[in-house]
Amino acid sequence: MTDHMQRLIILCCLAALAGPGMFMQTGCKKAEKKAGPTIVKVRKGNLKVAVSATGIVEPEYIVVIKSQASGEVEEVFVQEGDQVVKGTPLVKINPIVETRRVNQAQSDVRMAKARSSSAWLKYKYLKNQINVQKDLLKKGLVPGSTMADMEKDLGMQSAEGILADAQIAKAEEALKEAKDRLAETNIVSPTAGTVIDREVQPGQVVTSGTSSVSGGNTLLQIANLTKLFVTIKVDEADVTKLHREQDAIITADGLPGQRFKGKVLRIAPKGTIESNVTVFEVVVAADERGSKALRPQMSANVEVVVTERKGALIVPQRALERVGRGAKGAAPEYVVRMTDGKKRQVKVGLMEAGQAEILSGLSEGEEVQVPTVAAKKPAGQRRGTGVPGAPGGGRGGGH
């Protein structure tokens, strides 16, 4: 092989090795070229500021039906979902236990009356004896100490009579309660509504509560479903934007594609702290259509529109450049950069979801520049060195 041919082969190998590196270097330079701004037209659209939260659907009220009587459940006349009116029979309990209690209470009343009668008869007898002793005392036939002892006994007997009368009143009240519990073996609905929960079955034994107020076992739950509400919790930063009678939109995952109207009904005057955040409970009433479609305990999304602008001039917020606040307390001042590079001052209204309302300074159809957000380079990435086989470099060329 001649020297000329050897030199030619070496030059070809060097060109092959350098080619990929040169290509990568050229490609990186092109990629590093800074992207220019995006040109956007001023357009008309709708802007709104809204407070959104997720809550639970609840009925207007829930009446818990409890057993004030004890015994075995004989019949349950309703099922979950049944509509009832006031006075509708709900549950029948075997009355034998409560009948016994009524009989016992009646016996206690009779015994109390007998004790009272006996006590007052003794009182009358002692009083008559004292009257006789008074005549004998005047004649000097009995000592004065005897009279004093008899008057003391009379006072004690009077107290016995009063106590016996109190026992009668107590026994009569116990009889009334026993009769009420006997009547409770036939349980009827105290209100109109829908049965939303049934917790008792025939054959089950239920017990009464410690008092007629607390009741005993829960049998049923009845709710008024003609008016439903969504209870949401709103952050302290947003609750000041809400007030009663504000319009709201209610949606539910269980009813996709459906939107229901609502109104803010109540706003809690006091907040609670949850996960180190202060929230306020807000109740939103659903309209008639929503009350028919929604169900208690559903998760629902509520959006309360605070402010809305229809047909507003809109530009992306990134097109705005803040240049100052102006006078104390005045709104911030902004400019936008036009396509010719010149800046123009604008007056800005609402800003929401990356869009800004232009009150003055621009017209529909005009074009403004929107700076392009530069993509961040992943950590550890290096530009190509142009040296085959080096980190970030091109592929090694073959010989």
Short mmCIF file of N, CA and C in Angstrom, two decimals, residues 64 80 197-201 204 217-221:
data_model
loop_
_atom_site.label_atom_id
_atom_site.label_comp_id
_atom_site.label_asym_id
_atom_site.label_seq_id
_atom_site.Cartn_x
_atom_site.Cartn_y
_atom_site.Cartn_z
N VAL A 64 -86.27 10.09 63.80
CA VAL A 64 -85.87 8.75 64.25
C VAL A 64 -87.00 8.17 65.09
N GLU A 80 -88.39 0.34 53.33
CA GLU A 80 -87.61 1.52 52.94
C GLU A 80 -88.11 2.04 51.59
N ASP A 197 -84.88 4.32 56.32
CA ASP A 197 -84.11 3.27 57.00
C ASP A 197 -85.05 2.45 57.86
N ARG A 198 -84.92 1.13 57.75
CA ARG A 198 -85.69 0.20 58.57
C ARG A 198 -84.71 -0.69 59.31
N GLU A 199 -84.74 -0.65 60.63
CA GLU A 199 -83.74 -1.34 61.44
C GLU A 199 -84.34 -2.45 62.30
N VAL A 200 -85.56 -2.85 62.04
CA VAL A 200 -86.21 -3.85 62.88
C VAL A 200 -86.97 -4.83 62.00
N GLN A 201 -87.04 -6.08 62.46
CA GLN A 201 -87.74 -7.12 61.73
C GLN A 201 -88.71 -7.84 62.68
N GLN A 204 -88.03 -9.74 66.32
CA GLN A 204 -86.97 -9.11 67.10
C GLN A 204 -87.53 -8.55 68.40
N ASN A 217 -84.87 1.23 71.45
CA ASN A 217 -84.29 0.82 70.18
C ASN A 217 -84.83 1.66 69.02
N THR A 218 -83.93 1.98 68.08
CA THR A 218 -84.36 2.67 66.86
C THR A 218 -85.02 1.66 65.95
N LEU A 219 -86.22 2.00 65.48
CA LEU A 219 -86.97 1.11 64.61
C LEU A 219 -86.89 1.55 63.15
N LEU A 220 -87.17 2.82 62.92
CA LEU A 220 -87.22 3.36 61.56
C LEU A 220 -86.69 4.77 61.55
N GLN A 221 -86.40 5.26 60.33
CA GLN A 221 -86.07 6.67 60.13
C GLN A 221 -86.91 7.20 58.98
#
